[in-house]
Amino acid sequence: YRIYRDVRFSKDKSPYKTPVGLYLVPGGKKCVGGGYYFHLQPKNEDGEYSANSMIDVGVHCPPSAAAKVIRQAIFDEGQELRDAVDNDEVRRYGYVFWSEEKLKVLPKQWRDSPFDDLIRMKDWDLFRDLSEEEALAPNLVERVVEGFRIGKPVNDFFNRVLDDTKIKSIF
């Protein structure tokens, strides 16, 4: 992501963005699928974080057509996704699988599923915040790669489901 802006003629010389982000998804950032995201956020001028450094895998803000495909796949074969997010390795690493926003009303074609909680999600992210010590540690790259490896089964599910859809990202 772009972190610099043209400040030649500006009185405000602060950078466009202070965090650095890396996003990898099959087909490139304009494709919808399970991706790998790493976010490194420095402290602001007050010494506080304005956002957290984090590792994230999954699908964030999918277009409605992709969300519909994902929900149908969870309805049909949600145990694969449940197994990918509910295992000891995911818990030991510190990943959390959640969606800030959820559907209030479940459409009738997806009701009475044992995977209602997964179907209701609007984002399907497995994420882990990084402390300042972790973000500055010499083994940061290894930790990020390990997090991506642990989250790969989640992305495998989403990428298999969305593989032939050709839905483009809204970003």
Short mmCIF file of N, CA and C in Angstrom, two decimals:
data_model
loop_
_atom_site.label_atom_id
_atom_site.label_comp_id
_atom_site.label_asym_id
_atom_site.label_seq_id
_atom_site.Cartn_x
_atom_site.Cartn_y
_atom_site.Cartn_z
N TYR A 1 0.82 -1.18 0.00
CA TYR A 1 0.00 0.00 0.00
C TYR A 1 0.87 1.25 0.00
N ARG A 2 0.35 2.30 -0.58
CA ARG A 2 1.10 3.54 -0.70
C ARG A 2 1.22 4.21 0.67
N ILE A 3 2.43 4.59 1.04
CA ILE A 3 2.61 5.28 2.32
C ILE A 3 3.11 6.70 2.14
N TYR A 4 3.44 7.09 0.90
CA TYR A 4 3.98 8.42 0.67
C TYR A 4 3.02 9.24 -0.20
N ARG A 5 3.11 10.54 -0.08
CA ARG A 5 2.35 11.46 -0.93
C ARG A 5 3.28 12.61 -1.31
N ASP A 6 2.89 13.33 -2.32
CA ASP A 6 3.71 14.44 -2.80
C ASP A 6 3.54 15.62 -1.84
N VAL A 7 4.61 15.94 -1.11
CA VAL A 7 4.54 17.01 -0.12
C VAL A 7 5.37 18.23 -0.53
N ARG A 8 5.78 18.30 -1.77
CA ARG A 8 6.66 19.38 -2.21
C ARG A 8 6.08 20.76 -1.97
N PHE A 9 4.77 20.91 -2.18
CA PHE A 9 4.16 22.23 -2.08
C PHE A 9 3.18 22.33 -0.90
N SER A 10 3.30 21.40 0.03
CA SER A 10 2.38 21.36 1.17
C SER A 10 3.08 21.82 2.44
N LYS A 11 2.33 22.55 3.28
CA LYS A 11 2.87 22.93 4.59
C LYS A 11 2.90 21.72 5.52
N ASP A 12 1.95 20.83 5.35
CA ASP A 12 1.89 19.60 6.17
C ASP A 12 2.73 18.53 5.48
N LYS A 13 3.84 18.18 6.07
CA LYS A 13 4.77 17.22 5.48
C LYS A 13 4.57 15.80 6.04
N SER A 14 3.50 15.59 6.77
CA SER A 14 3.28 14.25 7.34
C SER A 14 2.98 13.26 6.21
N PRO A 15 3.31 11.99 6.44
CA PRO A 15 3.08 10.99 5.39
C PRO A 15 1.59 10.75 5.15
N TYR A 16 1.30 10.25 3.97
CA TYR A 16 -0.08 9.91 3.58
C TYR A 16 -0.65 8.88 4.55
N LYS A 17 0.13 7.84 4.82
CA LYS A 17 -0.26 6.81 5.76
C LYS A 17 0.97 6.43 6.57
N THR A 18 0.77 6.16 7.85
CA THR A 18 1.91 5.71 8.65
C THR A 18 2.02 4.19 8.73
N PRO A 19 0.93 3.43 8.63
CA PRO A 19 1.11 1.98 8.66
C PRO A 19 1.61 1.45 7.32
N VAL A 20 2.18 0.28 7.39
CA VAL A 20 2.59 -0.43 6.18
C VAL A 20 1.75 -1.70 6.13
N GLY A 21 1.14 -1.98 5.00
CA GLY A 21 0.31 -3.16 4.85
C GLY A 21 0.75 -3.98 3.67
N LEU A 22 0.61 -5.28 3.81
CA LEU A 22 0.93 -6.23 2.75
C LEU A 22 -0.27 -7.13 2.59
N TYR A 23 -0.81 -7.23 1.38
CA TYR A 23 -1.97 -8.08 1.14
C TYR A 23 -1.68 -8.97 -0.05
N LEU A 24 -1.80 -10.27 0.16
CA LEU A 24 -1.56 -11.25 -0.89
C LEU A 24 -2.83 -12.07 -1.08
N VAL A 25 -3.30 -12.13 -2.33
CA VAL A 25 -4.47 -12.93 -2.65
C VAL A 25 -4.27 -13.51 -4.04
N PRO A 26 -4.68 -14.76 -4.26
CA PRO A 26 -4.54 -15.32 -5.61
C PRO A 26 -5.26 -14.46 -6.64
N GLY A 27 -4.59 -14.16 -7.72
CA GLY A 27 -5.17 -13.34 -8.77
C GLY A 27 -4.92 -11.85 -8.60
N GLY A 28 -4.31 -11.45 -7.49
CA GLY A 28 -4.03 -10.03 -7.27
C GLY A 28 -5.09 -9.37 -6.41
N LYS A 29 -4.80 -8.14 -5.98
CA LYS A 29 -5.67 -7.47 -5.01
C LYS A 29 -7.06 -7.12 -5.53
N LYS A 30 -7.27 -7.15 -6.81
CA LYS A 30 -8.59 -6.86 -7.36
C LYS A 30 -9.49 -8.09 -7.39
N CYS A 31 -8.93 -9.26 -7.08
CA CYS A 31 -9.72 -10.49 -7.07
C CYS A 31 -10.26 -10.75 -5.68
N VAL A 32 -11.41 -11.40 -5.62
CA VAL A 32 -12.01 -11.76 -4.35
C VAL A 32 -11.61 -13.18 -4.02
N GLY A 33 -11.08 -13.36 -2.83
CA GLY A 33 -10.69 -14.69 -2.38
C GLY A 33 -10.09 -14.61 -1.00
N GLY A 34 -9.69 -15.75 -0.50
CA GLY A 34 -9.03 -15.80 0.79
C GLY A 34 -7.64 -15.23 0.65
N GLY A 35 -7.32 -14.21 1.42
CA GLY A 35 -6.03 -13.55 1.30
C GLY A 35 -5.27 -13.52 2.61
N TYR A 36 -4.03 -13.07 2.50
CA TYR A 36 -3.11 -12.96 3.64
C TYR A 36 -2.76 -11.49 3.81
N TYR A 37 -2.98 -10.96 5.01
CA TYR A 37 -2.75 -9.55 5.26
C TYR A 37 -1.84 -9.39 6.47
N PHE A 38 -0.85 -8.51 6.33
CA PHE A 38 0.04 -8.14 7.43
C PHE A 38 0.03 -6.63 7.54
N HIS A 39 -0.16 -6.13 8.75
CA HIS A 39 -0.30 -4.69 9.00
C HIS A 39 0.67 -4.31 10.11
N LEU A 40 1.56 -3.37 9.83
CA LEU A 40 2.52 -2.89 10.81
C LEU A 40 2.24 -1.42 11.06
N GLN A 41 1.87 -1.08 12.30
CA GLN A 41 1.44 0.27 12.65
C GLN A 41 2.37 0.87 13.70
N PRO A 42 3.07 1.95 13.38
CA PRO A 42 3.90 2.60 14.39
C PRO A 42 3.05 3.43 15.35
N LYS A 43 3.68 3.85 16.43
CA LYS A 43 2.99 4.74 17.36
C LYS A 43 2.83 6.11 16.72
N ASN A 44 1.77 6.81 17.10
CA ASN A 44 1.58 8.18 16.60
C ASN A 44 2.41 9.15 17.44
N GLU A 45 2.29 10.43 17.20
CA GLU A 45 3.11 11.44 17.89
C GLU A 45 2.92 11.44 19.40
N ASP A 46 1.74 11.01 19.87
CA ASP A 46 1.47 10.96 21.30
C ASP A 46 2.03 9.70 21.95
N GLY A 47 2.64 8.82 21.15
CA GLY A 47 3.17 7.58 21.68
C GLY A 47 2.13 6.48 21.76
N GLU A 48 0.94 6.74 21.24
CA GLU A 48 -0.13 5.75 21.25
C GLU A 48 -0.31 5.16 19.86
N TYR A 49 -0.84 3.95 19.81
CA TYR A 49 -1.16 3.35 18.52
C TYR A 49 -2.52 3.87 18.06
N SER A 50 -2.61 4.24 16.79
CA SER A 50 -3.92 4.60 16.26
C SER A 50 -4.61 3.36 15.72
N ALA A 51 -3.87 2.32 15.50
CA ALA A 51 -4.41 1.02 15.10
C ALA A 51 -3.37 -0.02 15.52
N ASN A 52 -3.73 -1.26 15.48
CA ASN A 52 -2.82 -2.31 15.92
C ASN A 52 -2.07 -2.93 14.75
N SER A 53 -0.88 -3.40 15.05
CA SER A 53 -0.18 -4.26 14.10
C SER A 53 -0.89 -5.60 14.18
N MET A 54 -1.03 -6.27 13.04
CA MET A 54 -1.78 -7.52 13.06
C MET A 54 -1.45 -8.41 11.87
N ILE A 55 -1.85 -9.66 12.02
CA ILE A 55 -1.80 -10.66 10.97
C ILE A 55 -3.24 -11.09 10.74
N ASP A 56 -3.63 -11.24 9.48
CA ASP A 56 -5.02 -11.55 9.17
C ASP A 56 -5.07 -12.48 7.96
N VAL A 57 -5.92 -13.47 8.01
CA VAL A 57 -6.20 -14.31 6.84
C VAL A 57 -7.70 -14.42 6.69
N GLY A 58 -8.16 -14.60 5.47
CA GLY A 58 -9.58 -14.77 5.21
C GLY A 58 -10.09 -13.80 4.17
N VAL A 59 -11.39 -13.55 4.23
CA VAL A 59 -12.05 -12.67 3.26
C VAL A 59 -12.64 -11.49 4.03
N HIS A 60 -12.23 -10.28 3.64
CA HIS A 60 -12.69 -9.07 4.30
C HIS A 60 -13.48 -8.22 3.31
N CYS A 61 -14.66 -7.79 3.71
CA CYS A 61 -15.54 -6.94 2.89
C CYS A 61 -15.79 -7.51 1.50
N PRO A 62 -16.28 -8.73 1.39
CA PRO A 62 -16.55 -9.25 0.05
C PRO A 62 -17.76 -8.55 -0.57
N PRO A 63 -17.76 -8.41 -1.89
CA PRO A 63 -18.95 -7.88 -2.55
C PRO A 63 -20.14 -8.81 -2.26
N SER A 64 -21.35 -8.30 -2.39
CA SER A 64 -22.54 -9.09 -2.01
C SER A 64 -22.64 -10.39 -2.80
N ALA A 65 -22.23 -10.40 -4.06
CA ALA A 65 -22.29 -11.63 -4.85
C ALA A 65 -21.35 -12.69 -4.27
N ALA A 66 -20.17 -12.28 -3.83
CA ALA A 66 -19.21 -13.22 -3.23
C ALA A 66 -19.71 -13.68 -1.87
N ALA A 67 -20.29 -12.78 -1.08
CA ALA A 67 -20.81 -13.15 0.23
C ALA A 67 -21.91 -14.19 0.09
N LYS A 68 -22.72 -14.05 -0.94
CA LYS A 68 -23.80 -15.01 -1.19
C LYS A 68 -23.23 -16.39 -1.52
N VAL A 69 -22.19 -16.43 -2.34
CA VAL A 69 -21.53 -17.70 -2.68
C VAL A 69 -20.91 -18.33 -1.44
N ILE A 70 -20.26 -17.51 -0.61
CA ILE A 70 -19.63 -18.00 0.62
C ILE A 70 -20.68 -18.55 1.57
N ARG A 71 -21.77 -17.83 1.76
CA ARG A 71 -22.82 -18.30 2.68
C ARG A 71 -23.43 -19.62 2.21
N GLN A 72 -23.63 -19.75 0.90
CA GLN A 72 -24.18 -21.01 0.39
C GLN A 72 -23.20 -22.16 0.62
N ALA A 73 -21.93 -21.90 0.42
CA ALA A 73 -20.91 -22.94 0.64
C ALA A 73 -20.84 -23.32 2.12
N ILE A 74 -20.97 -22.35 3.01
CA ILE A 74 -20.98 -22.65 4.44
C ILE A 74 -22.21 -23.47 4.79
N PHE A 75 -23.35 -23.13 4.22
CA PHE A 75 -24.58 -23.89 4.45
C PHE A 75 -24.40 -25.33 4.00
N ASP A 76 -23.78 -25.53 2.82
CA ASP A 76 -23.62 -26.87 2.26
C ASP A 76 -22.50 -27.68 2.91
N GLU A 77 -21.39 -27.04 3.21
CA GLU A 77 -20.22 -27.76 3.71
C GLU A 77 -19.46 -26.97 4.77
N GLY A 78 -20.19 -26.43 5.71
CA GLY A 78 -19.61 -25.56 6.73
C GLY A 78 -18.69 -26.26 7.71
N GLN A 79 -18.79 -27.59 7.82
CA GLN A 79 -17.93 -28.30 8.77
C GLN A 79 -16.46 -28.13 8.42
N GLU A 80 -16.14 -28.04 7.13
CA GLU A 80 -14.75 -27.83 6.71
C GLU A 80 -14.22 -26.49 7.25
N LEU A 81 -15.02 -25.45 7.15
CA LEU A 81 -14.61 -24.14 7.68
C LEU A 81 -14.55 -24.17 9.20
N ARG A 82 -15.53 -24.79 9.83
CA ARG A 82 -15.55 -24.89 11.31
C ARG A 82 -14.28 -25.60 11.79
N ASP A 83 -13.89 -26.69 11.14
CA ASP A 83 -12.69 -27.43 11.53
C ASP A 83 -11.43 -26.58 11.33
N ALA A 84 -11.43 -25.75 10.29
CA ALA A 84 -10.25 -24.91 10.00
C ALA A 84 -10.06 -23.81 11.04
N VAL A 85 -11.15 -23.31 11.63
CA VAL A 85 -11.03 -22.21 12.59
C VAL A 85 -11.08 -22.67 14.04
N ASP A 86 -11.62 -23.85 14.30
CA ASP A 86 -11.73 -24.37 15.67
C ASP A 86 -10.76 -25.52 15.88
N ASN A 87 -9.48 -25.21 15.94
CA ASN A 87 -8.52 -26.27 16.24
C ASN A 87 -7.46 -25.73 17.19
N ASP A 88 -6.71 -26.65 17.77
CA ASP A 88 -5.73 -26.28 18.80
C ASP A 88 -4.64 -25.36 18.27
N GLU A 89 -4.18 -25.60 17.04
CA GLU A 89 -3.10 -24.79 16.49
C GLU A 89 -3.53 -23.33 16.32
N VAL A 90 -4.75 -23.13 15.87
CA VAL A 90 -5.29 -21.77 15.71
C VAL A 90 -5.38 -21.09 17.08
N ARG A 91 -5.89 -21.81 18.07
CA ARG A 91 -6.01 -21.23 19.42
C ARG A 91 -4.64 -20.94 20.03
N ARG A 92 -3.68 -21.86 19.89
CA ARG A 92 -2.33 -21.65 20.45
C ARG A 92 -1.67 -20.42 19.83
N TYR A 93 -1.88 -20.22 18.53
CA TYR A 93 -1.26 -19.08 17.86
C TYR A 93 -1.90 -17.76 18.31
N GLY A 94 -3.13 -17.83 18.78
CA GLY A 94 -3.80 -16.63 19.27
C GLY A 94 -4.76 -16.01 18.27
N TYR A 95 -5.08 -16.75 17.21
CA TYR A 95 -6.03 -16.24 16.22
C TYR A 95 -7.44 -16.16 16.80
N VAL A 96 -8.20 -15.18 16.33
CA VAL A 96 -9.60 -15.04 16.67
C VAL A 96 -10.37 -14.95 15.36
N PHE A 97 -11.45 -15.72 15.24
CA PHE A 97 -12.28 -15.71 14.04
C PHE A 97 -13.58 -15.01 14.41
N TRP A 98 -13.79 -13.83 13.82
CA TRP A 98 -15.00 -13.09 14.15
C TRP A 98 -15.31 -12.09 13.05
N SER A 99 -16.50 -11.56 13.11
CA SER A 99 -16.94 -10.53 12.19
C SER A 99 -17.58 -9.43 13.03
N GLU A 100 -17.13 -8.20 12.81
CA GLU A 100 -17.66 -7.08 13.59
C GLU A 100 -19.14 -6.88 13.31
N GLU A 101 -19.53 -7.03 12.05
CA GLU A 101 -20.93 -6.90 11.67
C GLU A 101 -21.48 -8.25 11.26
N LYS A 102 -22.74 -8.48 11.63
CA LYS A 102 -23.39 -9.74 11.27
C LYS A 102 -24.79 -9.44 10.73
N LEU A 103 -25.31 -10.38 9.93
CA LEU A 103 -26.67 -10.25 9.45
C LEU A 103 -27.62 -10.35 10.64
N LYS A 104 -28.58 -9.44 10.71
CA LYS A 104 -29.56 -9.49 11.80
C LYS A 104 -30.60 -10.58 11.54
N VAL A 105 -31.01 -10.67 10.28
CA VAL A 105 -32.01 -11.66 9.90
C VAL A 105 -31.37 -12.59 8.88
N LEU A 106 -31.45 -13.87 9.14
CA LEU A 106 -30.88 -14.87 8.25
C LEU A 106 -31.87 -15.15 7.12
N PRO A 107 -31.48 -15.02 5.85
CA PRO A 107 -32.39 -15.35 4.75
C PRO A 107 -32.92 -16.77 4.88
N LYS A 108 -34.16 -16.99 4.44
CA LYS A 108 -34.83 -18.27 4.70
C LYS A 108 -34.13 -19.48 4.10
N GLN A 109 -33.39 -19.30 2.99
CA GLN A 109 -32.74 -20.46 2.38
C GLN A 109 -31.58 -20.98 3.22
N TRP A 110 -31.10 -20.18 4.20
CA TRP A 110 -29.96 -20.60 5.03
C TRP A 110 -30.34 -20.81 6.49
N ARG A 111 -31.63 -20.81 6.80
CA ARG A 111 -32.05 -21.00 8.19
C ARG A 111 -31.91 -22.47 8.60
N ASP A 112 -31.91 -22.67 9.90
CA ASP A 112 -31.84 -24.01 10.49
C ASP A 112 -30.58 -24.77 10.07
N SER A 113 -29.48 -24.09 10.05
CA SER A 113 -28.19 -24.70 9.75
C SER A 113 -27.39 -24.77 11.05
N PRO A 114 -26.58 -25.81 11.23
CA PRO A 114 -25.71 -25.82 12.41
C PRO A 114 -24.59 -24.78 12.32
N PHE A 115 -24.51 -24.09 11.19
CA PHE A 115 -23.46 -23.10 10.97
C PHE A 115 -24.03 -21.68 10.88
N ASP A 116 -25.15 -21.44 11.56
CA ASP A 116 -25.79 -20.11 11.53
C ASP A 116 -24.83 -18.99 11.89
N ASP A 117 -23.99 -19.21 12.90
CA ASP A 117 -23.06 -18.16 13.33
C ASP A 117 -22.07 -17.80 12.22
N LEU A 118 -21.65 -18.77 11.43
CA LEU A 118 -20.73 -18.51 10.32
C LEU A 118 -21.45 -17.87 9.13
N ILE A 119 -22.67 -18.29 8.89
CA ILE A 119 -23.45 -17.75 7.77
C ILE A 119 -23.78 -16.28 8.02
N ARG A 120 -24.03 -15.90 9.26
CA ARG A 120 -24.40 -14.52 9.59
C ARG A 120 -23.27 -13.52 9.41
N MET A 121 -22.04 -13.97 9.35
CA MET A 121 -20.90 -13.05 9.25
C MET A 121 -20.94 -12.24 7.96
N LYS A 122 -20.39 -11.03 8.02
CA LYS A 122 -20.22 -10.20 6.83
C LYS A 122 -18.78 -10.20 6.37
N ASP A 123 -17.86 -10.47 7.29
CA ASP A 123 -16.44 -10.64 6.99
C ASP A 123 -16.03 -11.97 7.62
N TRP A 124 -15.14 -12.67 6.96
CA TRP A 124 -14.66 -13.94 7.48
C TRP A 124 -13.15 -13.82 7.67
N ASP A 125 -12.75 -13.21 8.79
CA ASP A 125 -11.34 -12.94 9.08
C ASP A 125 -10.87 -13.74 10.29
N LEU A 126 -9.72 -14.35 10.14
CA LEU A 126 -9.02 -14.98 11.24
C LEU A 126 -7.84 -14.05 11.51
N PHE A 127 -7.86 -13.35 12.64
CA PHE A 127 -6.83 -12.33 12.85
C PHE A 127 -6.17 -12.48 14.21
N ARG A 128 -5.00 -11.87 14.30
CA ARG A 128 -4.23 -11.85 15.54
C ARG A 128 -3.53 -10.51 15.66
N ASP A 129 -3.80 -9.79 16.77
CA ASP A 129 -3.08 -8.55 17.05
C ASP A 129 -1.65 -8.89 17.46
N LEU A 130 -0.74 -8.00 17.10
CA LEU A 130 0.65 -8.14 17.51
C LEU A 130 0.98 -7.07 18.53
N SER A 131 1.61 -7.47 19.61
CA SER A 131 2.05 -6.48 20.60
C SER A 131 3.25 -5.73 20.04
N GLU A 132 3.61 -4.63 20.69
CA GLU A 132 4.76 -3.86 20.25
C GLU A 132 6.03 -4.71 20.30
N GLU A 133 6.15 -5.53 21.34
CA GLU A 133 7.34 -6.40 21.46
C GLU A 133 7.41 -7.40 20.30
N GLU A 134 6.26 -7.98 19.94
CA GLU A 134 6.24 -8.93 18.83
C GLU A 134 6.55 -8.24 17.50
N ALA A 135 6.00 -7.03 17.32
CA ALA A 135 6.21 -6.30 16.07
C ALA A 135 7.66 -5.88 15.89
N LEU A 136 8.38 -5.70 16.98
CA LEU A 136 9.78 -5.27 16.90
C LEU A 136 10.76 -6.43 17.08
N ALA A 137 10.27 -7.62 17.29
CA ALA A 137 11.14 -8.78 17.54
C ALA A 137 11.90 -9.18 16.28
N PRO A 138 13.11 -9.73 16.44
CA PRO A 138 13.90 -10.15 15.28
C PRO A 138 13.27 -11.31 14.51
N ASN A 139 12.36 -12.06 15.14
CA ASN A 139 11.72 -13.20 14.45
C ASN A 139 10.35 -12.84 13.89
N LEU A 140 10.10 -11.57 13.63
CA LEU A 140 8.79 -11.12 13.13
C LEU A 140 8.41 -11.83 11.83
N VAL A 141 9.32 -11.91 10.90
CA VAL A 141 9.01 -12.54 9.60
C VAL A 141 8.59 -14.00 9.81
N GLU A 142 9.29 -14.72 10.66
CA GLU A 142 8.95 -16.12 10.92
C GLU A 142 7.56 -16.22 11.56
N ARG A 143 7.23 -15.30 12.47
CA ARG A 143 5.91 -15.31 13.11
C ARG A 143 4.79 -15.06 12.09
N VAL A 144 5.03 -14.13 11.18
CA VAL A 144 4.03 -13.82 10.15
C VAL A 144 3.84 -15.01 9.22
N VAL A 145 4.94 -15.60 8.78
CA VAL A 145 4.86 -16.77 7.90
C VAL A 145 4.15 -17.92 8.61
N GLU A 146 4.44 -18.13 9.88
CA GLU A 146 3.77 -19.17 10.66
C GLU A 146 2.27 -18.89 10.76
N GLY A 147 1.91 -17.64 10.98
CA GLY A 147 0.49 -17.27 11.02
C GLY A 147 -0.20 -17.52 9.70
N PHE A 148 0.45 -17.20 8.61
CA PHE A 148 -0.13 -17.46 7.30
C PHE A 148 -0.28 -18.96 7.07
N ARG A 149 0.69 -19.75 7.50
CA ARG A 149 0.62 -21.22 7.34
C ARG A 149 -0.56 -21.78 8.14
N ILE A 150 -0.72 -21.31 9.37
CA ILE A 150 -1.81 -21.80 10.22
C ILE A 150 -3.16 -21.42 9.63
N GLY A 151 -3.26 -20.24 9.02
CA GLY A 151 -4.52 -19.78 8.43
C GLY A 151 -4.80 -20.30 7.03
N LYS A 152 -3.87 -21.01 6.44
CA LYS A 152 -4.03 -21.49 5.07
C LYS A 152 -5.28 -22.36 4.85
N PRO A 153 -5.64 -23.28 5.77
CA PRO A 153 -6.87 -24.06 5.55
C PRO A 153 -8.12 -23.19 5.42
N VAL A 154 -8.16 -22.08 6.13
CA VAL A 154 -9.30 -21.15 6.02
C VAL A 154 -9.34 -20.56 4.61
N ASN A 155 -8.18 -20.08 4.15
CA ASN A 155 -8.11 -19.51 2.80
C ASN A 155 -8.34 -20.55 1.73
N ASP A 156 -7.90 -21.78 1.95
CA ASP A 156 -8.16 -22.85 0.98
C ASP A 156 -9.65 -23.04 0.77
N PHE A 157 -10.41 -22.99 1.86
CA PHE A 157 -11.88 -23.12 1.75
C PHE A 157 -12.45 -22.00 0.90
N PHE A 158 -12.10 -20.75 1.23
CA PHE A 158 -12.66 -19.61 0.50
C PHE A 158 -12.21 -19.60 -0.96
N ASN A 159 -10.95 -19.92 -1.21
CA ASN A 159 -10.45 -19.89 -2.59
C ASN A 159 -11.07 -21.00 -3.44
N ARG A 160 -11.32 -22.16 -2.84
CA ARG A 160 -11.98 -23.24 -3.58
C ARG A 160 -13.41 -22.83 -3.94
N VAL A 161 -14.09 -22.21 -3.00
CA VAL A 161 -15.47 -21.79 -3.20
C VAL A 161 -15.59 -20.67 -4.23
N LEU A 162 -14.66 -19.73 -4.19
CA LEU A 162 -14.74 -18.54 -5.06
C LEU A 162 -13.92 -18.66 -6.34
N ASP A 163 -13.28 -19.80 -6.55
CA ASP A 163 -12.32 -19.97 -7.65
C ASP A 163 -12.88 -19.61 -9.02
N ASP A 164 -14.05 -20.09 -9.36
CA ASP A 164 -14.58 -19.89 -10.72
C ASP A 164 -15.58 -18.74 -10.83
N THR A 165 -15.71 -17.94 -9.80
CA THR A 165 -16.75 -16.91 -9.82
C THR A 165 -16.36 -15.66 -10.61
N LYS A 166 -15.07 -15.33 -10.69
CA LYS A 166 -14.58 -14.13 -11.41
C LYS A 166 -15.17 -12.84 -10.86
N ILE A 167 -15.52 -12.83 -9.57
CA ILE A 167 -16.04 -11.62 -8.93
C ILE A 167 -14.87 -10.70 -8.61
N LYS A 168 -15.01 -9.45 -8.93
CA LYS A 168 -13.93 -8.47 -8.69
C LYS A 168 -14.13 -7.79 -7.34
N SER A 169 -13.02 -7.40 -6.73
CA SER A 169 -13.03 -6.72 -5.45
C SER A 169 -13.56 -5.30 -5.59
N ILE A 170 -14.13 -4.79 -4.52
CA ILE A 170 -14.62 -3.41 -4.53
C ILE A 170 -13.51 -2.42 -4.23
N PHE A 171 -12.33 -2.91 -3.85
CA PHE A 171 -11.21 -2.04 -3.49
C PHE A 171 -10.32 -1.78 -4.68
#
